[in-house]
Short mmCIF file of C-alpha atoms and ligand atoms in Angstrom, two decimals:
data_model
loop_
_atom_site.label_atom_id
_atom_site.label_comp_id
_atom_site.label_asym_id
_atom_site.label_seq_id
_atom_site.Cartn_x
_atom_site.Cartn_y
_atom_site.Cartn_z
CA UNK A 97 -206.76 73.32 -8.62
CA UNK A 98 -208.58 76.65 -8.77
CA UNK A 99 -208.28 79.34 -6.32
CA UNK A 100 -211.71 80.53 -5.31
CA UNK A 101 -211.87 82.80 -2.47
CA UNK A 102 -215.49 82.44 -1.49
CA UNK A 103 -215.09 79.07 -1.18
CA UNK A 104 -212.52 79.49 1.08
CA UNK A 105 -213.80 82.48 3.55
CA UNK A 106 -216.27 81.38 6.38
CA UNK A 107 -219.47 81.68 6.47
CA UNK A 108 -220.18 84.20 9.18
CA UNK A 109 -217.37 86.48 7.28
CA UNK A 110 -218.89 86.48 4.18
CA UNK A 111 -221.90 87.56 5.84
CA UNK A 112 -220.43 90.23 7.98
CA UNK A 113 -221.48 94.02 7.92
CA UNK A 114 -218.24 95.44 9.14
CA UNK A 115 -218.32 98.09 12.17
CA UNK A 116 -218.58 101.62 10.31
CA UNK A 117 -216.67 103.75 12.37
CA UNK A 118 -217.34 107.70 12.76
CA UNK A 119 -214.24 108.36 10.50
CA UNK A 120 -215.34 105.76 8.03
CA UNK A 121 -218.77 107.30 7.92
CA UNK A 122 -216.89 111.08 7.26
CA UNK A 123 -213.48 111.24 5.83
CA UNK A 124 -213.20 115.04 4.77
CA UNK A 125 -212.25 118.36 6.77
CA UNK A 126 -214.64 119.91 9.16
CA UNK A 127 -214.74 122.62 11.25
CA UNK A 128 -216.68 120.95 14.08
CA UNK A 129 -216.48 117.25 15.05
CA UNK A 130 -219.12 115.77 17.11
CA UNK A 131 -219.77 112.62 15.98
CA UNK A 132 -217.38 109.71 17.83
CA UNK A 133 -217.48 111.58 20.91
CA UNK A 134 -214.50 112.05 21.66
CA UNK A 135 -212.92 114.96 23.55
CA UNK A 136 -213.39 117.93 21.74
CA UNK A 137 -210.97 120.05 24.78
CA UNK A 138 -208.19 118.74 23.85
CA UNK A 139 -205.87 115.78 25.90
CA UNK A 140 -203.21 116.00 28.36
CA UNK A 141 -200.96 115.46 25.32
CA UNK A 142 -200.16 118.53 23.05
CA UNK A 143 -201.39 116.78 20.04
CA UNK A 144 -204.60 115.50 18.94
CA UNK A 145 -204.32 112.48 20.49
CA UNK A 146 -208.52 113.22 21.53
CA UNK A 147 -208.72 112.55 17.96
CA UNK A 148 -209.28 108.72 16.77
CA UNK A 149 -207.12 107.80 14.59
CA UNK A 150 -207.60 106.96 10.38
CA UNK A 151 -208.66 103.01 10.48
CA UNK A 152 -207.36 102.72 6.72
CA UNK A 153 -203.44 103.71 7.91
CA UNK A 154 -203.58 105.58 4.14
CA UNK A 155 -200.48 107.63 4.66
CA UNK A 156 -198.87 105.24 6.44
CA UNK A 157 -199.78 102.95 3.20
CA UNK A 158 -198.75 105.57 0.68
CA UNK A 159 -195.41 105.70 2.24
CA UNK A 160 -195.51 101.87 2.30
CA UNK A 161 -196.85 101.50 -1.20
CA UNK A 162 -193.48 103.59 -2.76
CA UNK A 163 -190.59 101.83 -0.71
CA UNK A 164 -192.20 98.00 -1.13
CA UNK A 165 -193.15 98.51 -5.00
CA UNK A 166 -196.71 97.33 -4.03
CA UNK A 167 -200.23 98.97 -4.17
CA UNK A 168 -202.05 100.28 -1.33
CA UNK A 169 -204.85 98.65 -1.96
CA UNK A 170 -202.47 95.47 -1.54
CA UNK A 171 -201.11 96.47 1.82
CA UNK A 172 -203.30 95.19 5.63
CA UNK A 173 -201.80 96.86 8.39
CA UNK A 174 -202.23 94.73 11.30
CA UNK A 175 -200.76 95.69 15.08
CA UNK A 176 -197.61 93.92 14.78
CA UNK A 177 -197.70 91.12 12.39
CA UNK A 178 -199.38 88.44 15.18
CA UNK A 179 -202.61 90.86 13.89
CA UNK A 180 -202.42 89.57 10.75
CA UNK A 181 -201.98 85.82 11.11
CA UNK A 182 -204.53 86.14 13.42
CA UNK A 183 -207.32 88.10 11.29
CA UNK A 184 -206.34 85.48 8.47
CA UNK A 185 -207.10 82.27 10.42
CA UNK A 186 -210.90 84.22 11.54
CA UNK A 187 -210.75 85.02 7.99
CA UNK A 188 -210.59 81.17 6.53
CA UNK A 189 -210.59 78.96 9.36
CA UNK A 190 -213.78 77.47 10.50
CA UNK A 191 -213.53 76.93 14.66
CA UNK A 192 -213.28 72.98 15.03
CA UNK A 193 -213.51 72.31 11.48
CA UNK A 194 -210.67 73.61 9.48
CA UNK A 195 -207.26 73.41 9.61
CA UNK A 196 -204.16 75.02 9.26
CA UNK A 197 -200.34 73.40 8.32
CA UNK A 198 -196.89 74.40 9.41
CA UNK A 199 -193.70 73.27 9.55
CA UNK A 200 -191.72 72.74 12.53
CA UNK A 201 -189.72 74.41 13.73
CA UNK A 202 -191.35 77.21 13.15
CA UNK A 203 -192.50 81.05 14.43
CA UNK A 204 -195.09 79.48 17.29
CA UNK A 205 -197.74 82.04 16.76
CA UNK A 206 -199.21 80.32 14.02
CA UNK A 207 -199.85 77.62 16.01
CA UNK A 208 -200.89 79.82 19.31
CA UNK A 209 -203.08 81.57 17.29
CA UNK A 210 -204.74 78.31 15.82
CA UNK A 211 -205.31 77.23 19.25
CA UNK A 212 -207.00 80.48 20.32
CA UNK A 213 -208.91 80.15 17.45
CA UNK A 214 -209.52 76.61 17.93
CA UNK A 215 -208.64 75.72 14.64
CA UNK A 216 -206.77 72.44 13.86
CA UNK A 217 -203.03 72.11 13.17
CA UNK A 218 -201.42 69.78 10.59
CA UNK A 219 -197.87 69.57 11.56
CA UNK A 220 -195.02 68.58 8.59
CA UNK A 221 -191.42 69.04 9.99
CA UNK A 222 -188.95 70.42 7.63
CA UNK A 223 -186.42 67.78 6.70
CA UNK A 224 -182.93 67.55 8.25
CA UNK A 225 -181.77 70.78 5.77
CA UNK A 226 -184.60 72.10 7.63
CA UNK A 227 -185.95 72.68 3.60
CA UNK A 228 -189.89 71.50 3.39
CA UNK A 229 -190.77 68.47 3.28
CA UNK A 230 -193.00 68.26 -0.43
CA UNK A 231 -194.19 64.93 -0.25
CA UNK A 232 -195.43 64.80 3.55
CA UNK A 233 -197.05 68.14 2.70
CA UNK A 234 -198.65 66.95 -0.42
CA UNK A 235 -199.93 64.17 1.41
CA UNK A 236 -201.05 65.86 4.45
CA UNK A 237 -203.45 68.34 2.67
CA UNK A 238 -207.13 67.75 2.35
CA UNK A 239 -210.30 69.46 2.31
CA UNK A 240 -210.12 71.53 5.13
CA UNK A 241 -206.80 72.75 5.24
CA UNK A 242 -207.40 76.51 4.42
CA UNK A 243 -204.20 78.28 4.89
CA UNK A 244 -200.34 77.19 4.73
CA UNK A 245 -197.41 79.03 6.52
CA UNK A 246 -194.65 79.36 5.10
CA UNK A 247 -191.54 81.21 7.30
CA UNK A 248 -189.15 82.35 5.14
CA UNK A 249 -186.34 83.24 6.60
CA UNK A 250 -187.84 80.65 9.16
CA UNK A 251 -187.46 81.19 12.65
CA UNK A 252 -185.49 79.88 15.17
CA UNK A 253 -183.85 77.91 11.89
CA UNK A 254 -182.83 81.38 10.12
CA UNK A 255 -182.61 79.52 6.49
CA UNK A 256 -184.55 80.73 3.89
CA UNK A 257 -186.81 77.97 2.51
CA UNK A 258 -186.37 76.88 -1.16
CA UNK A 259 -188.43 79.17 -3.34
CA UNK A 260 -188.91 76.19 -6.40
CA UNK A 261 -190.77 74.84 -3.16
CA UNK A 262 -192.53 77.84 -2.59
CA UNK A 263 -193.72 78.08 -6.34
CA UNK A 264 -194.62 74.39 -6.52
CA UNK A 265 -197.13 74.97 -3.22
CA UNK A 266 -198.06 78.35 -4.91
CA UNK A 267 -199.02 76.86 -8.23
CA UNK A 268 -200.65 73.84 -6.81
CA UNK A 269 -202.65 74.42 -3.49
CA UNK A 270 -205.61 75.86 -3.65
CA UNK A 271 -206.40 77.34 -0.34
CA UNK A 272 -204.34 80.74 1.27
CA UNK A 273 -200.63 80.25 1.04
CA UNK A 274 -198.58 82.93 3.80
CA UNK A 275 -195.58 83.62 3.49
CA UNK A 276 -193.61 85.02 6.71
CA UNK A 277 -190.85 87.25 5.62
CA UNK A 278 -190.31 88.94 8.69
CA UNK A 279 -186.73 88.44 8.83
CA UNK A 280 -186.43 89.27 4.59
CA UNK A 281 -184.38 92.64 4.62
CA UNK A 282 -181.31 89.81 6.06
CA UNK A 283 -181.81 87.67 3.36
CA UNK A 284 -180.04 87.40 0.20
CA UNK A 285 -183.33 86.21 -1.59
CA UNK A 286 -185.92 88.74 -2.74
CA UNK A 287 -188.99 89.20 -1.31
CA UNK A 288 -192.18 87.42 -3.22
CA UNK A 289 -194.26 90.76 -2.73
CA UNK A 290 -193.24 91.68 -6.75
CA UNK A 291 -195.35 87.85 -7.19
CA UNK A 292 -198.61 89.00 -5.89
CA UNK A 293 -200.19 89.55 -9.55
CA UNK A 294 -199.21 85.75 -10.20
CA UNK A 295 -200.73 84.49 -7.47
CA UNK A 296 -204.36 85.05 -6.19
CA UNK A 297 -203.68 82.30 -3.17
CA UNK A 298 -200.44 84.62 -1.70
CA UNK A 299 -200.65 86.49 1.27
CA UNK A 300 -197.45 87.88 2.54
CA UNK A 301 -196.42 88.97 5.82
CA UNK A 302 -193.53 91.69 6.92
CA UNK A 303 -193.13 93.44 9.89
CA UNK A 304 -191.21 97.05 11.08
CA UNK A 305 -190.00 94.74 14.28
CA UNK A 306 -186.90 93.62 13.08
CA UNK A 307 -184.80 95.69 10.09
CA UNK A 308 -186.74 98.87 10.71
CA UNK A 309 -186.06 98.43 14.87
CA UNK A 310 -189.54 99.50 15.67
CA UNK A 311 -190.78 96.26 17.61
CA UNK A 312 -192.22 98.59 20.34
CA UNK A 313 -194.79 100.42 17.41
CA UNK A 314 -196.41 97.03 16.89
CA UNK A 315 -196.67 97.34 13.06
CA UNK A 316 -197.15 94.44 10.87
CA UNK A 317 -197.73 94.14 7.20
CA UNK A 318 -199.89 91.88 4.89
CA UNK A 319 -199.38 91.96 0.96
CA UNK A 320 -202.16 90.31 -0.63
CA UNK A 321 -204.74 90.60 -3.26
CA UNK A 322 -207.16 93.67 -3.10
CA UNK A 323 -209.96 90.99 -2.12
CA UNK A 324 -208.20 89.48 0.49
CA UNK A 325 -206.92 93.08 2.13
CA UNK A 326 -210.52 93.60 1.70
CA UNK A 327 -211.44 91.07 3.58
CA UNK A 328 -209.05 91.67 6.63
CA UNK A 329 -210.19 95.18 6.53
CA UNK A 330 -213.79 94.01 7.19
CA UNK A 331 -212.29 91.48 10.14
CA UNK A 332 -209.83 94.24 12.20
CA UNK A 333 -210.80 95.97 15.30
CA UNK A 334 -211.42 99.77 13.45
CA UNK A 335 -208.32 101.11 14.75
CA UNK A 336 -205.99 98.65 14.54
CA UNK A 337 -202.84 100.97 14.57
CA UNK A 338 -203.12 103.88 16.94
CA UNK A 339 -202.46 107.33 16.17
CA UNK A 340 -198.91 107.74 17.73
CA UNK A 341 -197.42 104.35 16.13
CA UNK A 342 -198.77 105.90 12.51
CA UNK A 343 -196.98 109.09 13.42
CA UNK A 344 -194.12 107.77 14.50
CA UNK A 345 -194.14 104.81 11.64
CA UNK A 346 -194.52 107.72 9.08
CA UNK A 347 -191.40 109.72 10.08
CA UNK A 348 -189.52 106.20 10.55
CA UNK A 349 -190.46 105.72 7.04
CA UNK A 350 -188.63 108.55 5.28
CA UNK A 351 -185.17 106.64 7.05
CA UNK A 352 -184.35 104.27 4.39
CA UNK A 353 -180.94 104.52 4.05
CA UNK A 354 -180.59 104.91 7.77
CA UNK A 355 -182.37 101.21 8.14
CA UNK A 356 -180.11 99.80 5.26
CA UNK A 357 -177.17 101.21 6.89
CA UNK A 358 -178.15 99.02 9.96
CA UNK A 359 -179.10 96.24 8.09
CA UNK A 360 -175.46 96.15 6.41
CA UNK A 361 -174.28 96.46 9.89
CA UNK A 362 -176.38 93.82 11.34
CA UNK A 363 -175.13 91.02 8.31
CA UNK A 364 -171.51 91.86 8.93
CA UNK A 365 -171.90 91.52 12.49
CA UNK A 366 -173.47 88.32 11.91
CA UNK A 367 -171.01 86.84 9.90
CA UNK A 368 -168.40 87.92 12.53
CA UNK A 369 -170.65 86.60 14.98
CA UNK A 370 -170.74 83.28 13.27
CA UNK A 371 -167.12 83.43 12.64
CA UNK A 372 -165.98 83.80 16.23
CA UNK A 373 -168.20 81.30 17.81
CA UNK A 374 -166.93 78.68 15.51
CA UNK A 375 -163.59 78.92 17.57
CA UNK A 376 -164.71 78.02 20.67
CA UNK A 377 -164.76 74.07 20.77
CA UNK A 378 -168.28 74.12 22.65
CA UNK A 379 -169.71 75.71 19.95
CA UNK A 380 -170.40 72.77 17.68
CA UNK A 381 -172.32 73.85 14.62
CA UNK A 382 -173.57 77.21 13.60
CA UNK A 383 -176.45 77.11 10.85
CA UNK A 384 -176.44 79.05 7.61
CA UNK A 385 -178.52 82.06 8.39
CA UNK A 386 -180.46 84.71 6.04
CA UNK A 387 -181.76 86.61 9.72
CA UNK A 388 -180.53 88.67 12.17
CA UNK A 389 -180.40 85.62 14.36
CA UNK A 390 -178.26 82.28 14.32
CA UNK A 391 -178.93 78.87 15.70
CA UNK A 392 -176.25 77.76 17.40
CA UNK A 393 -175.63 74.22 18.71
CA UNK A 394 -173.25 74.08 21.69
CA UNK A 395 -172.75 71.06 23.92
CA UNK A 396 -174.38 71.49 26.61
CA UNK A 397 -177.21 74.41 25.78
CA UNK A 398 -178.98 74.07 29.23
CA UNK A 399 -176.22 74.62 30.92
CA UNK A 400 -174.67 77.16 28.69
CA UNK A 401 -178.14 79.23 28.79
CA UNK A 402 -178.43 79.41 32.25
CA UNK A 403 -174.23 80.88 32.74
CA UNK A 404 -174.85 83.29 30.00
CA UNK A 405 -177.78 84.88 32.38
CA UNK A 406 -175.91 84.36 35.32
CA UNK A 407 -173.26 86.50 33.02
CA UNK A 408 -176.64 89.24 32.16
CA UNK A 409 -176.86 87.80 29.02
CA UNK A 410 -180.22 86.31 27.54
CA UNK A 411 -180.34 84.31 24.69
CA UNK A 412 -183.11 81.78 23.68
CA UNK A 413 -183.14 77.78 24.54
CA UNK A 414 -184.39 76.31 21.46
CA UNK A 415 -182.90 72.73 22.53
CA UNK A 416 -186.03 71.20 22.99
CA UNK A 417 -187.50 71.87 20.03
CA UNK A 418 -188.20 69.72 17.46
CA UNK A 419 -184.97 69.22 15.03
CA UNK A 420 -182.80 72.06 17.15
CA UNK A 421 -181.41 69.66 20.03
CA UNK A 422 -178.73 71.16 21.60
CA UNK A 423 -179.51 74.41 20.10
CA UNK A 424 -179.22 77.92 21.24
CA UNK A 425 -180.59 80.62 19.05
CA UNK A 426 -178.62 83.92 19.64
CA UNK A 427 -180.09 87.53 18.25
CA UNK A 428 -176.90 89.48 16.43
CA UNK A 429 -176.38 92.27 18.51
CA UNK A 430 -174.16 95.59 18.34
CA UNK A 431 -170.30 94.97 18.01
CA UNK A 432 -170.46 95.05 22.07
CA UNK A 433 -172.40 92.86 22.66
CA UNK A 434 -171.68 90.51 19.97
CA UNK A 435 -168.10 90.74 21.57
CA UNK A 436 -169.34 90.28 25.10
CA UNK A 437 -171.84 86.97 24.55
CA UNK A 438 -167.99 85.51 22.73
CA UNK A 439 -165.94 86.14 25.37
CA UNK A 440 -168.44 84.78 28.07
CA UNK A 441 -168.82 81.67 26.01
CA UNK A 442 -165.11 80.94 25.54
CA UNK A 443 -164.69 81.46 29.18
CA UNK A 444 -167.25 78.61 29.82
CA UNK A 445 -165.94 75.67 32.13
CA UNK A 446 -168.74 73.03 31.85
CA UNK A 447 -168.98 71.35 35.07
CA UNK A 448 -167.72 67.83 34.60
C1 LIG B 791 -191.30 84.79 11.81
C2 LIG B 791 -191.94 85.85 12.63
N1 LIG B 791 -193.10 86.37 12.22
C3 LIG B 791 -193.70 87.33 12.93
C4 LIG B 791 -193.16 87.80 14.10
C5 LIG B 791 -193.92 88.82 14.89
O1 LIG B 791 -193.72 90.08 14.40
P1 LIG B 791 -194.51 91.33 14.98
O2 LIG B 791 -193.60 91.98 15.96
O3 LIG B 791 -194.75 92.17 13.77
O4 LIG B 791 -195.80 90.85 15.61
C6 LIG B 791 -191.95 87.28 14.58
C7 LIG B 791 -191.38 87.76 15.83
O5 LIG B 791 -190.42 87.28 16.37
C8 LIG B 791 -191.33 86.28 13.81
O6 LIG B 791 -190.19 85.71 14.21
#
């Protein structure tokens, strides 16, 4: 099967004249700016905030560009990554038509955002291993299905999917393929962002929520091909990523080793983390995890999830999700609190 984008974008999107925005219309220095009219005396603020800010991100994407190994004109920035799945399914998916698959369990935004977006869902649960299921996939595919998520690490299961699988659906498929890696920098796998050249079909998603600890910026990434970044540059609201979360992304940027330093932390904790809870008898299975999560399955999880709050401590039911019954799915958190969410769980007394 050949990858053809054009076949695959909507109608309406190849067709679209993209807002031009004041700053695309004039990128250079001035001495006088009166054309997006803003406020030229100033804000409240001490900065420029009466200043849009630049719709392309490109400093933000230069600093990008050197730390992932990938071209700029490779990177979307999207405000958080939810942005980007959802400018890719108005990219490809046709409202009541097309279709997108997943594989349950998964991150539910994909499948939040195809209902928004009223686009249909193909579901194929992962298998028992929680690996993908490559028959039921193969078979599930057909005309319409435009784009295939991928979560890798995969949320709330925290495995990282098989990547011969991954290559197989790469190499074969011919609509978009995404890959979710927003939980990669805990993985022991590599990313697939140095694999864009060999695939047309990849789009990749990271995000600064997790490793870089700046969920609050709302700063998502997409690696793709320069005609599909062109595409989702058409699609985005012109300024996607406001000027204080590009300001305050850029200085986060030159931390590197401060955010690999925490990453370190965050695995060691988690393999503590896994290690303790395994003592406690109603703690009855802790999955392998590449995140900076586990899934835990405990023997009563209702129960156990509403003490822990009673205790101040929140962690997420997953128990009635598909393939996670009995399952709690607990965020690794600093040494204290790691310590604190053990101790309240070995001092649980389930009511008999
Ligand atoms: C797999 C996955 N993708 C994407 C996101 C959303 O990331 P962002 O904060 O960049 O929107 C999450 C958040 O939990 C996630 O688990």
């Amino acid at each position: 099967m050949t990858f053809d984008l054009n076949n695959l974008l909507r109608e309406n999107i190849k067709k679209l004249v993209p807002y031009s925005s004041a700053r695309d219309e004039f990128k250079g220095e001035a001495s006088t700016f009166l054309d997006a009219n803003e406020n030229s005396f100033g804000s409240p603020l001490t900065k420029w905030y009466n200043r849009y800010p630049d719709p392309l991100q490109i400093k933000v994407k230069e600093k990008l560009a050197s730390i992932k190994g990938v071209p700029i004109e490779n990177i979307f920035l999207g405000n958080g990554s939810d942005e980007c799945i959802d400018v890719l399914m108005r990219a490809f998916c046709e409202p009541g038509v097309d279709n997108i698959l997943i594989c349950p369990p998964t991150y539910g935004m994909y499948q939040v955002s195809a209902n928004i977006n009223d686009v249909n869902i193909k579901k194929v649960p992962l298998t028992p291993a929680f690996q993908l299921n490559m028959p039921a996939i193969e078979e599930a595919i057909d005309d319409n299905t435009k784009i295939i998520f991928l979560c890798s690490p995969n949320n709330p299961t925290g495995n990282s999917l098989d990547r011969d699988d991954i290559e197989v659906i790469l190499n074969n498929y011919s609509g978009i393929v995404v890959i979710d890696e927003a939980y990669i920098n805990f993985s022991r796998f590599r990313s697939f962002t140095q694999e864009l050249a060999d695939y047309p079909n990849l789009v990749i998603l990271q995000t600064l929520s997790k490793a870089w600890g700046l969920a609050a910026l709302r700063v998502g990434m997409a690696f793709a091909s320069q005609e599909i970044i062109q595409v989702m540059n058409k699609i985005k609201p012109p300024y996607n990523i406001n000027q204080a979360s590009q300001e305050l992304t850029l200085q986060a940027l030159e931390e590197v080793g401060q955010v690999n330093d925490m990453i370190r932390e965050i695995v060691a904790q988690r393999d503590i983390l896994a290690k303790d809870l395994l003592t406690i008898p109603s703690v009855q299975k802790i999955y392998p995890s590449d995140a900076n999560f586990l899934l835990v399955q405990v023997t009563n999880p209702k129960a156990m999830y509403n003490y822990l709050l009673e205790k101040g401590i929140v962690v997420r039911d997953r128990s009635s999700v598909e393939l996670c019954a009995g399952c709690l799915r607990i965020t690794v958190g600093t040494p204290a609190e790691n310590v604190s969410v053990v101790n309240a769980i070995k001092n649980w007394k389930p009511v008999s």
